[in-house]
Structure formats: structure tokens, C-alpha cells
PDB file of C-alpha atoms and ligand atoms in Angstrom:
ATOM      1  CA  UNK F 767    -136.522-220.369 -20.807  1.00 35.00           C
ATOM      2  CA  UNK F 768    -139.427-218.527 -22.378  1.00 36.00           C
ATOM      3  CA  UNK F 769    -141.391-215.790 -20.715  1.00 35.00           C
ATOM      4  CA  UNK F 770    -144.309-218.225 -20.556  1.00 34.00           C
ATOM      5  CA  UNK F 771    -142.369-220.400 -18.124  1.00 32.00           C
ATOM      6  CA  UNK F 772    -141.916-217.476 -15.822  1.00 31.00           C
ATOM      7  CA  UNK F 773    -145.475-216.298 -16.013  1.00 33.00           C
ATOM      8  CA  UNK F 774    -144.318-212.786 -16.722  1.00 35.00           C
ATOM      9  CA  UNK F 775    -142.453-210.957 -19.452  1.00 39.00           C
ATOM     10  CA  UNK F 776    -139.320-209.268 -18.119  1.00 40.00           C
ATOM     11  CA  UNK F 777    -137.679-209.360 -21.503  1.00 44.00           C
ATOM     12  CA  UNK F 778    -140.529-210.606 -23.582  1.00 42.00           C
ATOM     13  CA  UNK F 779    -142.398-208.944 -26.393  1.00 45.00           C
ATOM     14  CA  UNK F 780    -145.273-206.527 -25.925  1.00 43.00           C
ATOM     15  CA  UNK F 781    -147.314-208.947 -27.993  1.00 44.00           C
ATOM     16  CA  UNK F 782    -146.924-212.423 -26.547  1.00 45.00           C
ATOM     17  CA  UNK F 783    -149.186-215.410 -26.375  1.00 39.00           C
ATOM     18  CA  UNK F 784    -151.807-213.796 -24.181  1.00 39.00           C
ATOM     19  CA  UNK F 785    -152.137-210.808 -26.488  1.00 41.00           C
ATOM     20  CA  UNK F 786    -152.118-213.129 -29.481  1.00 42.00           C
ATOM     21  CA  UNK F 787    -155.027-215.173 -28.163  1.00 40.00           C
ATOM     22  CA  UNK F 788    -156.726-211.943 -27.196  1.00 37.00           C
ATOM     23  CA  UNK F 789    -156.557-210.924 -30.831  1.00 39.00           C
ATOM     24  CA  UNK F 790    -157.835-214.303 -31.891  1.00 41.00           C
ATOM     25  CA  UNK F 791    -160.865-213.655 -29.684  1.00 39.00           C
ATOM     26  CA  UNK F 792    -161.203-210.131 -31.004  1.00 38.00           C
ATOM     27  CA  UNK F 793    -161.246-211.544 -34.509  1.00 39.00           C
ATOM     28  CA  UNK F 794    -160.524-209.614 -37.649  1.00 38.00           C
ATOM     29  CA  UNK F 795    -160.958-206.280 -35.854  1.00 37.00           C
ATOM     30  CA  UNK F 796    -158.074-207.209 -33.583  1.00 36.00           C
ATOM     31  CA  UNK F 797    -155.890-207.946 -36.564  1.00 38.00           C
ATOM     32  CA  UNK F 798    -156.799-204.715 -38.251  1.00 37.00           C
ATOM     33  CA  UNK F 799    -155.783-202.888 -35.078  1.00 35.00           C
ATOM     34  CA  UNK F 800    -152.320-204.417 -35.318  1.00 38.00           C
ATOM     35  CA  UNK F 801    -151.288-203.943 -38.946  1.00 36.00           C
ATOM     36  CA  UNK F 802    -147.619-204.595 -38.136  1.00 42.00           C
ATOM     37  CA  UNK F 803    -148.382-208.126 -37.086  1.00 47.00           C
ATOM     38  CA  UNK F 804    -148.018-210.064 -40.312  1.00 52.00           C
ATOM     39  CA  UNK F 805    -148.099-213.691 -39.321  1.00 60.00           C
ATOM     40  CA  UNK F 806    -148.695-216.986 -41.018  1.00 66.00           C
ATOM     41  CA  UNK F 807    -147.821-220.615 -40.488  1.00 67.00           C
ATOM     42  CA  UNK F 808    -145.309-222.237 -42.755  1.00 70.00           C
ATOM     43  CA  UNK F 809    -147.028-224.729 -45.013  1.00 60.00           C
ATOM     44  CA  UNK F 810    -150.542-223.382 -44.510  1.00 51.00           C
ATOM     45  CA  UNK F 811    -150.072-219.745 -45.420  1.00 45.00           C
ATOM     46  CA  UNK F 812    -150.934-220.034 -49.084  1.00 43.00           C
ATOM     47  CA  UNK F 813    -153.985-222.188 -48.546  1.00 43.00           C
ATOM     48  CA  UNK F 814    -155.090-220.178 -45.536  1.00 41.00           C
ATOM     49  CA  UNK F 815    -154.952-216.829 -47.282  1.00 42.00           C
ATOM     50  CA  UNK F 816    -157.189-218.133 -50.060  1.00 42.00           C
ATOM     51  CA  UNK F 817    -159.672-220.154 -48.021  1.00 44.00           C
ATOM     52  CA  UNK F 818    -159.793-217.747 -45.107  1.00 47.00           C
ATOM     53  CA  UNK F 819    -160.046-214.054 -46.006  1.00 50.00           C
ATOM     54  CA  UNK F 820    -159.748-213.044 -42.338  1.00 54.00           C
ATOM     55  CA  UNK F 821    -156.356-214.765 -42.146  1.00 53.00           C
ATOM     56  CA  UNK F 822    -157.321-216.045 -38.704  1.00 55.00           C
ATOM     57  CA  UNK F 823    -156.481-219.657 -39.539  1.00 48.00           C
ATOM     58  CA  UNK F 824    -152.891-218.459 -39.680  1.00 53.00           C
ATOM     59  CA  UNK F 825    -153.073-217.944 -35.920  1.00 58.00           C
ATOM     60  CA  UNK F 826    -154.084-221.499 -35.110  1.00 56.00           C
ATOM     61  CA  UNK F 827    -151.536-223.788 -33.489  1.00 55.00           C
ATOM     62  CA  UNK F 828    -149.155-225.527 -35.860  1.00 55.00           C
ATOM     63  CA  UNK F 829    -147.010-227.762 -33.660  1.00 53.00           C
ATOM     64  CA  UNK F 830    -143.455-228.057 -34.846  1.00 58.00           C
ATOM     65  CA  UNK F 831    -143.637-225.532 -37.658  1.00 82.00           C
ATOM     66  CA  UNK F 832    -142.209-222.099 -38.280  1.00 88.00           C
ATOM     67  CA  UNK F 833    -144.210-218.928 -38.298  1.00 90.00           C
ATOM     68  CA  UNK F 834    -143.469-216.137 -40.733  1.00 93.00           C
ATOM     69  CA  UNK F 835    -143.045-212.774 -39.048  1.00 94.00           C
ATOM     70  CA  UNK F 836    -142.735-209.360 -40.594  1.00 96.00           C
ATOM     71  CA  UNK F 837    -143.294-205.987 -39.005  1.00 96.00           C
ATOM     72  CA  UNK F 838    -144.337-204.556 -42.388  1.00 96.00           C
ATOM     73  CA  UNK F 839    -147.028-205.628 -44.832  1.00 94.00           C
ATOM     74  CA  UNK F 840    -144.876-206.289 -47.862  1.00 95.00           C
ATOM     75  CA  UNK F 841    -141.192-206.593 -48.596  1.00 97.00           C
ATOM     76  CA  UNK F 842    -139.586-206.335 -52.046  1.00 97.00           C
ATOM     77  CA  UNK F 843    -138.203-209.665 -53.266  1.00 97.00           C
ATOM     78  CA  UNK F 844    -134.482-209.752 -54.006  1.00 98.00           C
ATOM     79  CA  UNK F 845    -132.336-212.419 -55.622  1.00 98.00           C
ATOM     80  CA  UNK F 846    -128.836-212.960 -57.022  1.00 98.00           C
ATOM     81  CA  UNK F 847    -129.474-210.310 -59.694  1.00 98.00           C
ATOM     82  CA  UNK F 848    -130.007-207.401 -57.298  1.00 98.00           C
ATOM     83  CA  UNK F 849    -129.117-208.445 -53.747  1.00 98.00           C
ATOM     84  CA  UNK F 850    -126.181-206.784 -51.998  1.00 98.00           C
ATOM     85  CA  UNK F 851    -124.894-206.770 -48.435  1.00 98.00           C
ATOM     86  CA  UNK F 852    -122.956-203.695 -47.436  1.00 98.00           C
ATOM     87  CA  UNK F 853    -120.544-203.603 -44.495  1.00 98.00           C
ATOM     88  CA  UNK F 854    -119.544-200.135 -43.373  1.00 98.00           C
ATOM     89  CA  UNK F 855    -119.287-197.794 -40.421  1.00 98.00           C
ATOM     90  CA  UNK F 856    -116.165-198.070 -38.294  1.00 98.00           C
ATOM     91  CA  UNK F 857    -114.194-200.307 -40.660  1.00 98.00           C
ATOM     92  CA  UNK F 858    -110.958-199.896 -42.607  1.00 98.00           C
ATOM     93  CA  UNK F 859    -112.381-201.231 -45.879  1.00 98.00           C
ATOM     94  CA  UNK F 860    -116.121-200.658 -46.358  1.00 98.00           C
ATOM     95  CA  UNK F 861    -117.378-203.059 -48.978  1.00 97.00           C
ATOM     96  CA  UNK F 862    -120.358-204.675 -50.619  1.00 98.00           C
ATOM     97  CA  UNK F 863    -120.891-208.378 -51.294  1.00 98.00           C
ATOM     98  CA  UNK F 864    -123.217-209.790 -53.933  1.00 98.00           C
ATOM     99  CA  UNK F 865    -125.030-213.063 -53.345  1.00 98.00           C
ATOM    100  CA  UNK F 866    -122.633-215.095 -55.561  1.00 98.00           C
ATOM    101  CA  UNK F 867    -119.694-213.517 -53.735  1.00 98.00           C
ATOM    102  CA  UNK F 868    -121.140-214.526 -50.357  1.00 98.00           C
ATOM    103  CA  UNK F 869    -121.859-218.025 -51.669  1.00 98.00           C
ATOM    104  CA  UNK F 870    -118.225-218.357 -52.795  1.00 98.00           C
ATOM    105  CA  UNK F 871    -116.899-217.785 -49.242  1.00 98.00           C
ATOM    106  CA  UNK F 872    -116.372-220.699 -46.814  1.00 98.00           C
ATOM    107  CA  UNK F 873    -119.757-221.851 -45.450  1.00 98.00           C
ATOM    108  CA  UNK F 874    -120.571-223.062 -41.945  1.00 98.00           C
ATOM    109  CA  UNK F 875    -123.573-225.264 -41.132  1.00 98.00           C
ATOM    110  CA  UNK F 876    -125.229-225.173 -37.698  1.00 98.00           C
ATOM    111  CA  UNK F 877    -128.152-227.313 -36.511  1.00 98.00           C
ATOM    112  CA  UNK F 878    -129.917-225.922 -33.419  1.00 98.00           C
ATOM    113  CA  UNK F 879    -133.411-225.467 -32.036  1.00 96.00           C
ATOM    114  CA  UNK F 880    -135.069-222.174 -32.997  1.00 97.00           C
ATOM    115  CA  UNK F 881    -137.058-220.405 -30.267  1.00 96.00           C
ATOM    116  CA  UNK F 882    -139.335-217.393 -30.540  1.00 94.00           C
ATOM    117  CA  UNK F 883    -140.337-215.426 -27.448  1.00 93.00           C
ATOM    118  CA  UNK F 884    -143.972-216.045 -28.424  1.00 90.00           C
ATOM    119  CA  UNK F 885    -143.503-219.617 -27.221  1.00 89.00           C
ATOM    120  CA  UNK F 886    -142.939-221.665 -30.366  1.00 91.00           C
ATOM    121  CA  UNK F 887    -139.878-223.777 -31.013  1.00 93.00           C
ATOM    122  CA  UNK F 888    -138.638-225.612 -34.074  1.00 94.00           C
ATOM    123  CA  UNK F 889    -136.226-228.408 -33.302  1.00 94.00           C
ATOM    124  CA  UNK F 890    -132.903-229.093 -35.037  1.00 96.00           C
ATOM    125  CA  UNK F 891    -133.101-226.605 -37.883  1.00 96.00           C
ATOM    126  CA  UNK F 892    -130.095-226.425 -40.212  1.00 98.00           C
ATOM    127  CA  UNK F 893    -128.765-222.977 -41.140  1.00 98.00           C
ATOM    128  CA  UNK F 894    -125.779-222.439 -43.410  1.00 98.00           C
ATOM    129  CA  UNK F 895    -123.798-219.385 -44.346  1.00 98.00           C
ATOM    130  CA  UNK F 896    -120.741-217.216 -43.867  1.00 99.00           C
ATOM    131  CA  UNK F 897    -119.312-216.643 -40.413  1.00 98.00           C
ATOM    132  CA  UNK F 898    -120.072-213.071 -39.447  1.00 98.00           C
ATOM    133  CA  UNK F 899    -116.513-212.816 -38.109  1.00 98.00           C
ATOM    134  CA  UNK F 900    -115.143-213.594 -41.600  1.00 98.00           C
ATOM    135  CA  UNK F 901    -116.920-210.541 -43.049  1.00 98.00           C
ATOM    136  CA  UNK F 902    -115.728-208.403 -40.137  1.00 98.00           C
ATOM    137  CA  UNK F 903    -112.163-209.543 -40.729  1.00 98.00           C
ATOM    138  CA  UNK F 904    -112.458-208.768 -44.433  1.00 98.00           C
ATOM    139  CA  UNK F 905    -113.700-205.252 -43.692  1.00 98.00           C
ATOM    140  CA  UNK F 906    -111.284-204.660 -40.799  1.00 98.00           C
ATOM    141  CA  UNK F 907    -113.014-203.335 -37.662  1.00 98.00           C
ATOM    142  CA  UNK F 908    -111.479-200.114 -36.393  1.00 98.00           C
ATOM    143  CA  UNK F 909    -110.462-199.706 -32.734  1.00 98.00           C
ATOM    144  CA  UNK F 910    -113.482-197.563 -31.865  1.00 98.00           C
ATOM    145  CA  UNK F 911    -115.917-200.173 -33.224  1.00 98.00           C
ATOM    146  CA  UNK F 912    -117.680-201.973 -30.379  1.00 98.00           C
ATOM    147  CA  UNK F 913    -121.010-203.157 -31.819  1.00 98.00           C
ATOM    148  CA  UNK F 914    -122.883-203.938 -35.036  1.00 98.00           C
ATOM    149  CA  UNK F 915    -126.111-202.426 -36.325  1.00 98.00           C
ATOM    150  CA  UNK F 916    -128.070-204.586 -38.807  1.00 98.00           C
ATOM    151  CA  UNK F 917    -130.399-202.952 -41.339  1.00 98.00           C
ATOM    152  CA  UNK F 918    -133.052-204.772 -43.369  1.00 98.00           C
ATOM    153  CA  UNK F 919    -134.456-204.066 -46.843  1.00 98.00           C
ATOM    154  CA  UNK F 920    -137.978-204.262 -45.456  1.00 98.00           C
ATOM    155  CA  UNK F 921    -137.237-200.667 -44.470  1.00 97.00           C
ATOM    156  CA  UNK F 922    -138.262-201.133 -40.832  1.00 98.00           C
ATOM    157  CA  UNK F 923    -136.551-203.892 -38.850  1.00 98.00           C
ATOM    158  CA  UNK F 924    -133.211-203.462 -37.164  1.00 98.00           C
ATOM    159  CA  UNK F 925    -131.007-205.497 -34.838  1.00 98.00           C
ATOM    160  CA  UNK F 926    -127.633-205.314 -33.140  1.00 98.00           C
ATOM    161  CA  UNK F 927    -124.871-207.379 -31.585  1.00 98.00           C
ATOM    162  CA  UNK F 928    -121.868-206.402 -29.536  1.00 98.00           C
ATOM    163  CA  UNK F 929    -118.596-207.054 -31.354  1.00 98.00           C
ATOM    164  CA  UNK F 930    -117.801-209.797 -28.840  1.00 98.00           C
ATOM    165  CA  UNK F 931    -121.112-211.537 -29.561  1.00 98.00           C
ATOM    166  CA  UNK F 932    -120.665-211.083 -33.303  1.00 98.00           C
ATOM    167  CA  UNK F 933    -117.288-212.833 -33.300  1.00 98.00           C
ATOM    168  CA  UNK F 934    -118.687-216.050 -31.812  1.00 98.00           C
ATOM    169  CA  UNK F 935    -118.469-219.073 -34.124  1.00 98.00           C
ATOM    170  CA  UNK F 936    -122.280-219.515 -33.987  1.00 98.00           C
ATOM    171  CA  UNK F 937    -123.169-216.185 -35.603  1.00 98.00           C
ATOM    172  CA  UNK F 938    -123.923-216.606 -39.309  1.00 98.00           C
ATOM    173  CA  UNK F 939    -124.796-214.506 -42.299  1.00 99.00           C
ATOM    174  CA  UNK F 940    -127.145-217.230 -43.465  1.00 99.00           C
ATOM    175  CA  UNK F 941    -127.819-218.096 -47.115  1.00 98.00           C
ATOM    176  CA  UNK F 942    -129.536-221.416 -46.464  1.00 98.00           C
ATOM    177  CA  UNK F 943    -132.136-222.615 -43.965  1.00 97.00           C
ATOM    178  CA  UNK F 944    -133.646-226.125 -43.776  1.00 96.00           C
ATOM    179  CA  UNK F 945    -131.012-227.144 -46.363  1.00 97.00           C
ATOM    180  CA  UNK F 946    -132.339-224.917 -49.130  1.00 97.00           C
ATOM    181  CA  UNK F 947    -131.886-221.278 -50.125  1.00 98.00           C
ATOM    182  CA  UNK F 948    -133.689-219.049 -47.618  1.00 97.00           C
ATOM    183  CA  UNK F 949    -137.153-218.298 -49.001  1.00 96.00           C
ATOM    184  CA  UNK F 950    -138.418-214.755 -49.307  1.00 97.00           C
ATOM    185  CA  UNK F 951    -140.813-215.232 -46.383  1.00 95.00           C
ATOM    186  CA  UNK F 952    -138.021-216.497 -44.147  1.00 96.00           C
ATOM    187  CA  UNK F 953    -135.981-213.373 -44.905  1.00 98.00           C
ATOM    188  CA  UNK F 954    -134.038-214.484 -47.992  1.00 98.00           C
ATOM    189  CA  UNK F 955    -131.863-214.314 -49.818  1.00 98.00           C
ATOM    190  CA  UNK F 956    -129.774-213.442 -46.751  1.00 98.00           C
ATOM    191  CA  UNK F 957    -130.652-213.185 -43.064  1.00 98.00           C
ATOM    192  CA  UNK F 958    -128.716-213.081 -39.843  1.00 99.00           C
ATOM    193  CA  UNK F 959    -128.722-216.310 -37.835  1.00 98.00           C
ATOM    194  CA  UNK F 960    -127.805-215.571 -34.235  1.00 98.00           C
ATOM    195  CA  UNK F 961    -127.906-219.218 -33.067  1.00 98.00           C
ATOM    196  CA  UNK F 962    -127.428-218.699 -29.296  1.00 98.00           C
ATOM    197  CA  UNK F 963    -130.226-216.138 -29.062  1.00 98.00           C
ATOM    198  CA  UNK F 964    -133.987-215.896 -29.386  1.00 97.00           C
ATOM    199  CA  UNK F 965    -135.011-215.792 -33.034  1.00 98.00           C
ATOM    200  CA  UNK F 966    -135.932-212.081 -32.994  1.00 98.00           C
ATOM    201  CA  UNK F 967    -132.192-211.364 -33.079  1.00 98.00           C
ATOM    202  CA  UNK F 968    -131.978-213.133 -36.473  1.00 98.00           C
ATOM    203  CA  UNK F 969    -132.829-210.169 -38.698  1.00 98.00           C
ATOM    204  CA  UNK F 970    -134.455-211.153 -42.000  1.00 98.00           C
ATOM    205  CA  UNK F 971    -133.857-209.456 -45.405  1.00 98.00           C
ATOM    206  CA  UNK F 972    -130.426-208.236 -44.290  1.00 98.00           C
ATOM    207  CA  UNK F 973    -129.076-205.322 -46.327  1.00 98.00           C
ATOM    208  CA  UNK F 974    -126.415-203.589 -44.273  1.00 98.00           C
ATOM    209  CA  UNK F 975    -124.095-204.127 -41.339  1.00 99.00           C
ATOM    210  CA  UNK F 976    -122.646-201.029 -39.753  1.00 98.00           C
ATOM    211  CA  UNK F 977    -119.904-201.113 -37.124  1.00 98.00           C
ATOM    212  CA  UNK F 978    -120.863-198.645 -34.401  1.00 98.00           C
ATOM    213  CA  UNK F 979    -119.199-197.278 -31.246  1.00 98.00           C
ATOM    214  CA  UNK F 980    -122.004-198.685 -29.067  1.00 98.00           C
ATOM    215  CA  UNK F 981    -125.117-200.856 -29.209  1.00 98.00           C
ATOM    216  CA  UNK F 982    -128.135-199.238 -30.868  1.00 98.00           C
ATOM    217  CA  UNK F 983    -131.377-200.920 -29.677  1.00 98.00           C
ATOM    218  CA  UNK F 984    -133.216-202.741 -32.471  1.00 98.00           C
ATOM    219  CA  UNK F 985    -136.856-202.640 -33.553  1.00 97.00           C
ATOM    220  CA  UNK F 986    -138.258-204.901 -30.818  1.00 96.00           C
ATOM    221  CA  UNK F 987    -135.739-203.730 -28.241  1.00 96.00           C
ATOM    222  CA  UNK F 988    -137.118-200.201 -28.579  1.00 97.00           C
ATOM    223  CA  UNK F 989    -140.458-201.868 -27.724  1.00 95.00           C
ATOM    224  CA  UNK F 990    -139.381-203.753 -24.614  1.00 95.00           C
ATOM    225  CA  UNK F 991    -137.388-206.820 -25.655  1.00 96.00           C
ATOM    226  CA  UNK F 992    -134.146-207.776 -23.972  1.00 96.00           C
ATOM    227  CA  UNK F 993    -131.199-206.259 -25.816  1.00 96.00           C
ATOM    228  CA  UNK F 994    -129.214-209.527 -25.927  1.00 95.00           C
ATOM    229  CA  UNK F 995    -131.809-212.281 -26.183  1.00 96.00           C
ATOM    230  CA  UNK F 996    -129.589-215.127 -24.952  1.00 97.00           C
ATOM    231  CA  UNK F 997    -131.221-218.551 -24.898  1.00 96.00           C
ATOM    232  CA  UNK F 998    -128.793-219.859 -22.273  1.00 93.00           C
ATOM    233  CA  UNK F 999    -128.632-217.734 -19.096  1.00 85.00           C
ATOM    234  CA  UNK F1000    -124.975-218.752 -18.765  1.00 89.00           C
ATOM    235  CA  UNK F1001    -124.181-216.571 -21.761  1.00 90.00           C
ATOM    236  CA  UNK F1002    -125.587-213.494 -20.019  1.00 82.00           C
ATOM    237  CA  UNK F1003    -122.343-213.155 -18.121  1.00 70.00           C
ATOM    238  CA  UNK F1004    -120.917-211.215 -21.035  1.00 63.00           C
ATOM    239  CA  UNK F1005    -123.129-208.297 -20.048  1.00 58.00           C
ATOM    240  CA  UNK F1006    -120.935-207.703 -17.001  1.00 50.00           C
ATOM    241  CA  UNK F1007    -117.946-207.142 -19.283  1.00 46.00           C
TER     242      UNK F1007
HETATM  243  N1  LIG Q1991    -136.742-208.034 -40.962  1.00 85.55           N
HETATM  244  C1  LIG Q1991    -137.339-208.751 -39.974  1.00 85.55           C
HETATM  245  N2  LIG Q1991    -136.615-209.679 -39.324  1.00 85.55           N
HETATM  246  C2  LIG Q1991    -137.180-210.412 -38.327  1.00 85.55           C
HETATM  247  C3  LIG Q1991    -138.513-210.187 -37.926  1.00 85.55           C
HETATM  248  C4  LIG Q1991    -139.259-209.200 -38.633  1.00 85.55           C
HETATM  249  O1  LIG Q1991    -140.449-208.958 -38.354  1.00 85.55           O
HETATM  250  N3  LIG Q1991    -138.642-208.504 -39.656  1.00 85.55           N
HETATM  251  N4  LIG Q1991    -139.066-210.919 -36.886  1.00 85.55           N
HETATM  252  C5  LIG Q1991    -138.139-211.574 -35.962  1.00 85.55           C
HETATM  253  C6  LIG Q1991    -138.807-212.548 -35.114  1.00 85.55           C
HETATM  254  S1  LIG Q1991    -139.626-211.988 -33.733  1.00 85.55           S
HETATM  255  C7  LIG Q1991    -138.706-213.881 -35.359  1.00 85.55           C
HETATM  256  S2  LIG Q1991    -139.352-215.049 -34.297  1.00 85.55           S
HETATM  257  C8  LIG Q1991    -138.075-214.375 -36.594  1.00 85.55           C
HETATM  258  C9  LIG Q1991    -139.082-215.151 -37.429  1.00 85.55           C
HETATM  259  O2  LIG Q1991    -138.462-215.700 -38.554  1.00 85.55           O
HETATM  260  P1  LIG Q1991    -139.324-216.490 -39.617  1.00 85.55           P
HETATM  261  O3  LIG Q1991    -140.357-215.529 -40.132  1.00 85.55           O
HETATM  262  O4  LIG Q1991    -138.354-216.964 -40.646  1.00 85.55           O
HETATM  263  O5  LIG Q1991    -139.966-217.650 -38.867  1.00 85.55           O
HETATM  264  O6  LIG Q1991    -137.544-213.354 -37.408  1.00 85.55           O
HETATM  265  C10 LIG Q1991    -136.998-212.248 -36.725  1.00 85.55           C
HETATM  266  N5  LIG Q1991    -136.418-211.353 -37.699  1.00 85.55           N
HETATM  267 MO1  LIG Q1992    -139.997-213.886 -32.474  1.00 85.55          MO
END
């Protein structure tokens, strides 16, 4: 269920389809007024940015494809030589993993549809990586730890999961997407893949996971998004717990 189906946005983004098309109408001035909205279509971004200095072609429909989202204008590129993922907070053994170390752990592959609250969907997309619960077990969550806070090396985005959500077998620290290493624009080398939730939960450019005593609302959740982002309403029952 997207907020478009409901005709309203109880847990949707402050910038949804209507606002997006409003900006399309407003043209380049509308884009300039929203500098955080860095968007492009997969496959056309390079060509579009050269042929179209306004970048507006990046807002045209691209059925079946991904969009690239970033809340900041540029993000440093990281690779196996300098990437690290740190797990800390309320854990017994805070530690840091390099990319080769993460790649050496058992990998899980999931193939699900990806849905963004803006209304686009990409069918049957493979993601592959380390089970989040494996990293939590390695670090040893302390009794007071009840949630996770995710930090990104873009310096701006943040996300969260409850510990119960994080331990599900469909929560990945993803190293691969579409059966190749995650590209920089898709949040590589490592992003969260929260398969049962809207794609905003899947924080790109992941740098740190901190175990916290309670949920800390993430970037979009401070701006009106639902804190959990479940795709299947059946899963929402965990909120009663
Ligand atoms: N660091 C970071 N992670 C992020 C975002 C972002 O802007 N910055 N956008 C979120 C949203 S709203 C979506 S739909 C997906 C988009 O992922 P993609 O750019 O790989 O398509 O990333 C999510 N994770
Ligand atoms: Mo999104």
C-alpha cells in the first residue's frame, strides 16, 4: 500500500508525487528551492546530466527502474581500501569490520520488490549481504539495548530499527544489489537492506550501527515518515509489543 492508493499521506513523505510534479511544473527554480532533493533515474543519469543542464529529464517517468536518492549534494566515495563499518553503543564487544571482513562472512541473498513511498516500485531485485543479526551476535547486545541507530558517511542520513525488527532474517547489511557490488549511487559499498519495509529504511553509505536504549527517529522520520515503514500491514502488529 502506498500513500497514493489512500489519497492521503498519513505516513508518507513531505515530498511525494504531487509535490514532485509541482516542482516539475515550477522548473529549475523549484529544484533550486529544494537542494536536498538529489534525484536521477538509473541508466539515464549520466546522459541526462550532460544533455540537460536543468536536470529536469531526471524527473521524467522511468517505468521499472530505480531512482537515486540522496539528501545531500555529494557523498565521498569509499571502497575496500578505506571503508569500515563500526558497531558500538550498548554492546559487549564494540568492533569495526572492513569490507573484505564483511565479504568473508556468510552471505544471504534475498529477492523482493523494492517500493519507495514516492510511488515507484522495482520488481524482484536481488540483494546480498550479511545478516544484521550475525553482526549483532558478534558484538553482543547488552540487556539495555532495545534499538539500533544507523549512521551514514554522507554525514546527514540516519535510520533506526527496533532490536526485534533487526533480528529478522530479512534484514541485511548488503554488499551486493542486482547481483553486483553496490554502486556508489546506490549507497555502496555497504547499505542497509530492510526488505520488509519501504526503501527509505534502507540507509545508504552505512558507516555505523549503534545499539541504543530506545528508537531514535531517522532523517525522514523527523520530517513526517512512519517510524517503522512496514510494507505489509500484518507486520505492524509488532508495534503493540
Ligand atoms: N544515506 C541515504 N540513504 C537513503 C536515502 C538518502 O537520501 N540517503 N534515501 C532513502 C530513500 S527515500 C530511498 S527510496 C532509497 C533509494 O535508494 P536508491 O537511491 O539506491 O534507489 O534510499 C534510502 N536510503
Ligand atoms: Mo524513498
